[in-house]
Each structure stands twice: as structure tokens, then as C-alpha cells.
Coordinates of C-alpha atoms and ligand atoms in Angstrom, one line a residue:
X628 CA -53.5 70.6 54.7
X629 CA -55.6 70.7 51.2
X630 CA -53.9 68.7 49.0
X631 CA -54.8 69.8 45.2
X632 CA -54.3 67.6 42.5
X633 CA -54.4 69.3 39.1
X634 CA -53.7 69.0 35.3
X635 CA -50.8 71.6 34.9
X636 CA -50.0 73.0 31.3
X637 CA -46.5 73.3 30.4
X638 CA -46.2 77.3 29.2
X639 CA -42.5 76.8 29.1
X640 CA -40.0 74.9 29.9
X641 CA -36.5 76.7 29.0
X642 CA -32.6 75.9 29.6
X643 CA -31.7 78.6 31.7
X644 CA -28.2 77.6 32.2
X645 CA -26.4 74.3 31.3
X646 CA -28.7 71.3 32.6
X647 CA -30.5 73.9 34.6
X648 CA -34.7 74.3 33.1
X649 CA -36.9 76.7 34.3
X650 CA -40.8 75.8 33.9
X651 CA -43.7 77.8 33.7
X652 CA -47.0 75.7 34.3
X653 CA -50.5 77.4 34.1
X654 CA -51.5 75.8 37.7
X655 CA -54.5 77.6 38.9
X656 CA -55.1 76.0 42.5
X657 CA -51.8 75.7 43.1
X658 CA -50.6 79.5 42.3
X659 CA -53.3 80.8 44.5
X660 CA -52.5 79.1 47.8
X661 CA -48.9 77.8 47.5
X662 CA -46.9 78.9 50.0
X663 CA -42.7 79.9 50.1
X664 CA -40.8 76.4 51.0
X665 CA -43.3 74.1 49.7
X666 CA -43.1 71.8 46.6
X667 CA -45.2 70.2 43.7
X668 CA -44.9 66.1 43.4
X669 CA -44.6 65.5 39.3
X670 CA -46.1 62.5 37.5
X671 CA -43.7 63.1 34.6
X672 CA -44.6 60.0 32.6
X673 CA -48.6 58.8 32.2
X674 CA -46.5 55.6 31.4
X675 CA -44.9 53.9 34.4
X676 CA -41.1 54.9 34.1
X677 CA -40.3 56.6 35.8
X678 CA -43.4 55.1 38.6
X679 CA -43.0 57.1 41.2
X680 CA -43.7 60.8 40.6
X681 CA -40.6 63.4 41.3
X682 CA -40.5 66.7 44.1
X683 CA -39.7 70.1 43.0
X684 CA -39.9 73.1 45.1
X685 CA -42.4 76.0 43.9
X686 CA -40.0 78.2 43.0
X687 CA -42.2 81.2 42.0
X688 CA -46.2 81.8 41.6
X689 CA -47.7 84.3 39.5
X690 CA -51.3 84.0 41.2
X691 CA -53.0 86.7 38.8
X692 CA -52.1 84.8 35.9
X693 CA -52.7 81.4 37.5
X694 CA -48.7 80.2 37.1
X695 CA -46.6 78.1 38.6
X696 CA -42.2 78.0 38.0
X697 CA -40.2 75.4 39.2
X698 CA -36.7 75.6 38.3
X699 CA -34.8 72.1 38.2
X700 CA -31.4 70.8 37.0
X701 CA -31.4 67.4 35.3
X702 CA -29.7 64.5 37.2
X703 CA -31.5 61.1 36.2
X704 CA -34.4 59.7 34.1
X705 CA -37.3 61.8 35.7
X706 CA -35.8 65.1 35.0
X707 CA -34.1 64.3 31.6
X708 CA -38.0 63.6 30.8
X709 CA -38.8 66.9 32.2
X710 CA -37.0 68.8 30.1
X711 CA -38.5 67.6 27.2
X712 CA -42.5 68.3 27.6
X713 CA -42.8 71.1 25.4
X714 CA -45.5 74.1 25.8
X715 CA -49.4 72.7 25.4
X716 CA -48.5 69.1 27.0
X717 CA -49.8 68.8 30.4
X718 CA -48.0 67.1 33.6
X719 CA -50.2 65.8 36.6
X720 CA -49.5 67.7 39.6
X721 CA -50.2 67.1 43.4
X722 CA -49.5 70.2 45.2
X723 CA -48.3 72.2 47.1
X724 CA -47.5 69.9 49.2
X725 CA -44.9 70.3 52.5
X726 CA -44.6 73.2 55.3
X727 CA -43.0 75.9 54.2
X728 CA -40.5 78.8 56.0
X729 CA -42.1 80.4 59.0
X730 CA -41.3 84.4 58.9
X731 CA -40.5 85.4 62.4
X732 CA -41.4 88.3 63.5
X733 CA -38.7 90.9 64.9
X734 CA -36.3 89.8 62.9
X735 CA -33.5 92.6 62.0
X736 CA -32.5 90.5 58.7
X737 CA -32.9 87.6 56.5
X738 CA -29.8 86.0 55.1
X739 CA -30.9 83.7 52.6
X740 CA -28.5 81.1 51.6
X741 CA -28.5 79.2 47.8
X742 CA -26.5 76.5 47.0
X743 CA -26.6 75.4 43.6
X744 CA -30.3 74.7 42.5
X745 CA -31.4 75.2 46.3
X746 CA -31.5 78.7 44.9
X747 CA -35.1 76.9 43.8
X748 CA -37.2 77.7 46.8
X749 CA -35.5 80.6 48.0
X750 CA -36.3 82.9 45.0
X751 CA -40.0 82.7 46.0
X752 CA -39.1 83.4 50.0
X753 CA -37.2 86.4 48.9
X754 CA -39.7 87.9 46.8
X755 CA -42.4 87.2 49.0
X756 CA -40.1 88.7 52.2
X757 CA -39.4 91.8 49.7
X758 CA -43.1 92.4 49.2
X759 CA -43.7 92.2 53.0
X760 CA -40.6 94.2 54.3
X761 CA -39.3 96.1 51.8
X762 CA -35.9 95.3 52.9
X763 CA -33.9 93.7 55.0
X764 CA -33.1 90.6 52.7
X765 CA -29.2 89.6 52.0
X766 CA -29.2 86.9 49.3
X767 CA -26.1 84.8 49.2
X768 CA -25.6 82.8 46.2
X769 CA -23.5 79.7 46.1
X770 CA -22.5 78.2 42.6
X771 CA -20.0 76.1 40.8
X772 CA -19.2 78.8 38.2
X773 CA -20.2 81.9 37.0
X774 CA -22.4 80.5 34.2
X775 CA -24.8 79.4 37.3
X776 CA -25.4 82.4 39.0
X777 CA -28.6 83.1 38.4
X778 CA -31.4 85.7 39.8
X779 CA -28.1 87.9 40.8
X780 CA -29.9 91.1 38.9
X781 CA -33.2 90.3 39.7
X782 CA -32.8 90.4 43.5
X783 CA -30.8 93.4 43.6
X784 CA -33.7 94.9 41.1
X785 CA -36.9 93.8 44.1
X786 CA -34.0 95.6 46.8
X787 CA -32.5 92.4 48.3
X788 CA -28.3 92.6 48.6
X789 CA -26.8 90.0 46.6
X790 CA -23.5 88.6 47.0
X791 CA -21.8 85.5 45.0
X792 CA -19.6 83.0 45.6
X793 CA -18.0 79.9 43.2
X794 CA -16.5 77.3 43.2
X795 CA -13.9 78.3 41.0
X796 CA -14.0 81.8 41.5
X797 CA -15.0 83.0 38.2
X798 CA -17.2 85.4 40.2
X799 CA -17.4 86.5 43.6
X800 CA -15.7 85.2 46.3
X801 CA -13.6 82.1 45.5
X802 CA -14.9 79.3 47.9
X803 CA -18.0 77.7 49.7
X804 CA -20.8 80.3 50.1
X805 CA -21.0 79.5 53.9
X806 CA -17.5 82.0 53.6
X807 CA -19.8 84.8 53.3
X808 CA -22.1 83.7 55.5
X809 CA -19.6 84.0 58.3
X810 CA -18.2 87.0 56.7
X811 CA -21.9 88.8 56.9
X812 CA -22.8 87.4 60.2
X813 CA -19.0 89.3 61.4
X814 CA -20.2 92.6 60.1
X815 CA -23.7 92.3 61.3
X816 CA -24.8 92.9 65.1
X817 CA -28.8 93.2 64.8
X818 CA -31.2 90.2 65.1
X819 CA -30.6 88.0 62.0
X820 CA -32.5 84.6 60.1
X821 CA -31.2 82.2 58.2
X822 CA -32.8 80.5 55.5
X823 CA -30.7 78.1 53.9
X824 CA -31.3 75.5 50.8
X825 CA -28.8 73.3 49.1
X826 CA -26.1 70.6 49.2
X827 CA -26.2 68.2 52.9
X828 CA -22.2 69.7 53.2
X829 CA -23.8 73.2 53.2
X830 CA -26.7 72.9 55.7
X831 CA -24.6 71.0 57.8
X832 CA -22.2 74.4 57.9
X833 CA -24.7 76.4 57.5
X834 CA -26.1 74.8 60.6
X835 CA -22.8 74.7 62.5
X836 CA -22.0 78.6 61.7
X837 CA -26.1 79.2 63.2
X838 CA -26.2 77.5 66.4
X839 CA -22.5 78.5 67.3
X840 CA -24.1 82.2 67.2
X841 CA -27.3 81.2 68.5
X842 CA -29.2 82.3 65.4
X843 CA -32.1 81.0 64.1
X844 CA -32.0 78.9 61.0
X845 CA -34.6 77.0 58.9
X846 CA -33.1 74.4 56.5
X847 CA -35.1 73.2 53.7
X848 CA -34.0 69.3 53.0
X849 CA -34.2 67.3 49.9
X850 CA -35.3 63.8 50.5
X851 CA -36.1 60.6 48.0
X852 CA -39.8 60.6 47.6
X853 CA -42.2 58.0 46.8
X854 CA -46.1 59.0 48.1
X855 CA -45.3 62.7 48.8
X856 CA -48.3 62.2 51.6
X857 CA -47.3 61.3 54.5
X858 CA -48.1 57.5 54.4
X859 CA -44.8 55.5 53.0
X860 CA -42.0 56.7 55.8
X861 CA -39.8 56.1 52.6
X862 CA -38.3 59.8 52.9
X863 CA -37.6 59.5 56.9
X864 CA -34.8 62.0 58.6
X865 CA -33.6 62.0 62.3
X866 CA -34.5 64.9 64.7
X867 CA -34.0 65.6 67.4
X868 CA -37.8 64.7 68.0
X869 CA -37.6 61.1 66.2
X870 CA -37.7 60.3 63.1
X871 CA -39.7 62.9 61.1
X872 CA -41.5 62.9 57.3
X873 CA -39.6 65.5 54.9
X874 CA -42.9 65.5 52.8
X875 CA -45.3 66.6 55.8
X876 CA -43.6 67.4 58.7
X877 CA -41.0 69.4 56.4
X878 CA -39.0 69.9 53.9
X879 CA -38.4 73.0 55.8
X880 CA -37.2 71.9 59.4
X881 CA -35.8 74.4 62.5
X882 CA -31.9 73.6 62.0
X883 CA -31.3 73.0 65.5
X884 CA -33.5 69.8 65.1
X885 CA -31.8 68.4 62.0
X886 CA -29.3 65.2 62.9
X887 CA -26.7 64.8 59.9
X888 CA -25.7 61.2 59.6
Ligands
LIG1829 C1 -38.9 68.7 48.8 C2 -37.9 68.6 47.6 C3 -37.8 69.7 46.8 C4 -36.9 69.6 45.7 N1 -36.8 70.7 44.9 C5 -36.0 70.6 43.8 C6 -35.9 71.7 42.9 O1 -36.5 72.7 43.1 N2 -35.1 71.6 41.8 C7 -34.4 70.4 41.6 O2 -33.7 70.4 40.6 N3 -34.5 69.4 42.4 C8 -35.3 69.4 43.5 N4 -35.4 68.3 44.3 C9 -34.6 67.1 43.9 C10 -35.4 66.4 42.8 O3 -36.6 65.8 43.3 C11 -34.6 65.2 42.2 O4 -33.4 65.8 41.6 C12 -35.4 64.4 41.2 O5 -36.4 63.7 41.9 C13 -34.5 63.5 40.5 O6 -35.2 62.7 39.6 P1 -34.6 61.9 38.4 O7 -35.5 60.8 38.0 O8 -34.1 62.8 37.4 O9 -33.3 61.3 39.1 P2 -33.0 59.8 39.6 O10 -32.7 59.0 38.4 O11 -34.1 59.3 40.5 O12 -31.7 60.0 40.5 C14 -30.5 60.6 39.9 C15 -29.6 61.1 41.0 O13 -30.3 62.2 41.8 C16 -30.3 61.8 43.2 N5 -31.7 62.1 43.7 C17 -32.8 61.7 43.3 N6 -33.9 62.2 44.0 C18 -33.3 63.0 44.9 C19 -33.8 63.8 46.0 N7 -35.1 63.9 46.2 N8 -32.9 64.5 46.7 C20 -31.6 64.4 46.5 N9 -31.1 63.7 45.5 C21 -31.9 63.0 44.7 C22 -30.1 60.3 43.2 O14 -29.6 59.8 44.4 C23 -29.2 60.0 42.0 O15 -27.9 60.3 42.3 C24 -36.2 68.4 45.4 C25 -36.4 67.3 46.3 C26 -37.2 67.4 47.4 C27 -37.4 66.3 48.3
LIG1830 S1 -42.7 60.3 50.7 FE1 -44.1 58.9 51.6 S2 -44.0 59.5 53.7 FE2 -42.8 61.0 52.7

């Protein structure tokens, strides 16, 4: 795996929805060989709080104009610093980091499931499936509220199918995204994938709903982070192989490995 570490200038760094930032970096490496699935590790401070740097999916490239986006929502110290660099600072980057989704081939459809900001890395699988297929991409977009749907006109615009679920049913269907899932996978007799991103509660559906059916699924986990490397164990989950390294040996993992605790 090359590892690049690179100075990243902040283009923008916007409030796309409440506590939700998008951020635009001019990341030269990093746009050219990153990969759907895998993630940037952030030194957001040159200062030592917060110490340890921060993981954040690559949510979209732009390799022609050298760009990077990651789109994050602000829960704690690191990413209430993020959201304040404003365009012309720079942020210390290692990345990409991680394996990413594996595209099968023969597969009849990808059903990609978002919940909440694990919409993050899914964006960039859908666009890159898009470019590759055409078609064939369902996007199903979990959120609390209508004011954090996002990408729901975009996606339909590249030719994915959209639908939208929240919590409180101010759009879509009124209930846990893994609903539609269910719903789709009813309708739908081909050879589906599932790509899924999000809350533990959801994967672990998610991953119920798949291996009832028998369908492939790939789960990309969020784990604390301290080297991003490989060499601390400090973001560890079971498998059914061991013990295994979100930061290297994931995030994304087959879902029929994963053991929920
Ligand atoms: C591979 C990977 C990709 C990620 N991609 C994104 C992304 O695209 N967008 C995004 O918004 N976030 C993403 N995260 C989560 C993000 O790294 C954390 O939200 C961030 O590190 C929090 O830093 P903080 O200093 O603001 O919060 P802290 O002050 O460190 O913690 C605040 C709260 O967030 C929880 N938290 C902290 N780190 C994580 C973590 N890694 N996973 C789950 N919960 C955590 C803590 O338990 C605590 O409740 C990703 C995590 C991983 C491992
Ligand atoms: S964060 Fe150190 S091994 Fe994964």
C-alpha cells in the first residue's frame, strides 16, 4: 500500500446542513490514486490537542483538478476544529489510507445504503459505479430529518434511483432505512450487492437482512483511531478470522465476517 503524506489546502470548508461541513482540499497525490471506501487520517491541530490525528472517509476526488472532499459532521474537539480552517490554511494529511469496496463482477445491482453521515464514502462508490455501469445503482438514504438528506438530486441527476427514509418522516418513508432495504430486496429477483455505511444498529440490520438472503454485503466500519497504520491494534474488531485492523485490513470488511459485540 503507498502511504502519501501531503500538505492539503483547505479550498472550502462549508456547512452543508446543520453540523454537517463539506471540505474541499487541493490534495494532489491523494486525488489521483484514492480509491472508493478509503479514508484520509487529519492532523487538525500543528499544536498537540487534539494529539492524535482524526479519520474521514474520501468522500469524493476531483483528480483533474487535484481535489479532495470529505464531508464530516461535528461531534467533539477534533471536528469542531475542523470546521473552522478557513480557505488558504493547510491541514497535514496521510492518505488514502484503508481497503476500500471491491466491485464484483456479475452483479445485477448495487443497493447502496447511507445512514446519516455514512452517506460520506458512499457518494464516491456511487459515482465511481455510475461511471463504470451506467446503471444499476439504487441509493437508499437514511436520515434523521429532511434537512439531512443530502445528494438526493445529484444521484438521481448521474442515473442512480434514490429513495429516502427519516426518522421522523418529514420525507420519505417514516422509519429506519433498513425498511426499504427489505422493501427493495422484496421487489427485486436478479443478483443484488450491498454496500452499506453508517450507525453499528444499521450494519448490524443491514447485515442481518443480507445473510438471511444470502446476499453479498460489504460494510464499511468506523473505529477510534490513533496511528492509522497498522502498528497500535488501538482500533481492533472481531471477525470471524480474529481480531482484525479497521485501518489496514478494513474499514471496508465482507459482512458475513463482522462480529457485533
Ligand atoms: C475509517 C473511518 C472513516 C470515517 N469517516 C467519517 C466521515 O466521513 N465523516 C465523519 O463525520 N466522520 C467519520 N468518521 C468518524 C470520525 O473520525 C470521528 O467523528 C472523529 O474522529 C471525531 O473526532 P472529534 O475529535 O470531533 O471527537 P471526539 O472528541 O474524539 O469524540 C466525540 C464523540 O465521537 C465519538 N467518536 C470519536 N471517534 C469516532 C470514530 N472513529 N468512530 C465512531 N465514533 C467516534 C466518540 O466516542 C465521542 O462520543 C470516520 C471514522 C473512521 C474510523
Ligand atoms: S489505528 Fe493503529 S492499528 Fe489501526
Amino acid at each position: 500500500m503507498k502511504v502519501v503524506q501531503e500538505e492539503g489546502k483547505v479550498l472550502s470548508n462549508l456547512e452543508v446542513a446543520t453540523s454537517i461541513f463539506l471540505l474541499d482540499l487541493r490534495l494532489p497525490q491523494a486525488a489521483k490514486i484514492a480509491q472508493p471506501g478509503q479514508f484520509l487520517h487529519l492532523r487538525i491541530s500543528p499544536l498537540c490537542d487534539p494529539l492524535l490525528r482524526r479519520p474521514f472517509s474520501i468522500h469524493r476526488t476531483k483528480p483533474e483538478k487535484a481535489e479532495v472532499s470529505i464531508l464530516y459532521q461535528v461531534v467533539g474537539r477534533g471536528t469542531e476544529l475542523l470546521s473552522q480552517k478557513r480557505p488558504e490554511e493547510s491541514l497535514d494529511c496521510l492518505g488514502p489510507l484503508g481497503r476500500g469496496f471491491t466491485i464484483p463482477k456479475g452483479a445485477g445491482q448495487f443497493i447502496l445504503v447511507a445512514g446519516g453521515i455514512g452517506i460520506a464514502p458512499l457518494i464516491f462508490l456511487a459515482e465511481s459505479l455510475l461511471q463504470k455501469k451506467g446503471k444499476g445503482v439504487v441509493f437508499l438514504i437514511g436520515a434523521t430529518s429532511e434537512n439531512y438528506v443530502l445528494y438526493k438530486k445529484e444521484l438521481r441527476c448521474w442515473g442512480a434511483t434514490v429513495e429516502v427514509a427519516t426518522d421522523d418522516g418529514s420525507e420519505g418513508h417514516r422509519g429506519p432505512v433498513t425498511d426499504l432495504l427489505m422493501q427493495r430486496l422484496d421487489r427485486f429477483a436478479g443478483n443484488p450487492q450491498i454496500f452499506a455505511c453508517g450507525p453499528e444498529g444499521m450494519l448490524q440490520k443491514v447485515t442481518q437482512i443480507a445473510l438471511q438472503r444470502g446476499i453479498p454485503c460489504q460494510l464499511s466500519l468506523e473505529q477510534r483511531m490513533a496511528c492509522g497504520l497498522g502498528a497500535c491494534l488501538g482500533c481492533v474488531v472481531n471477525t470471524r478470522s480474529g481480531y482484525r485492523r479497521v485501518c489496514v485490513d478494513g474499514p471496508v470488511f465482507p459482512a458475513s465476517e463482522v462480529i457485533f459485540e
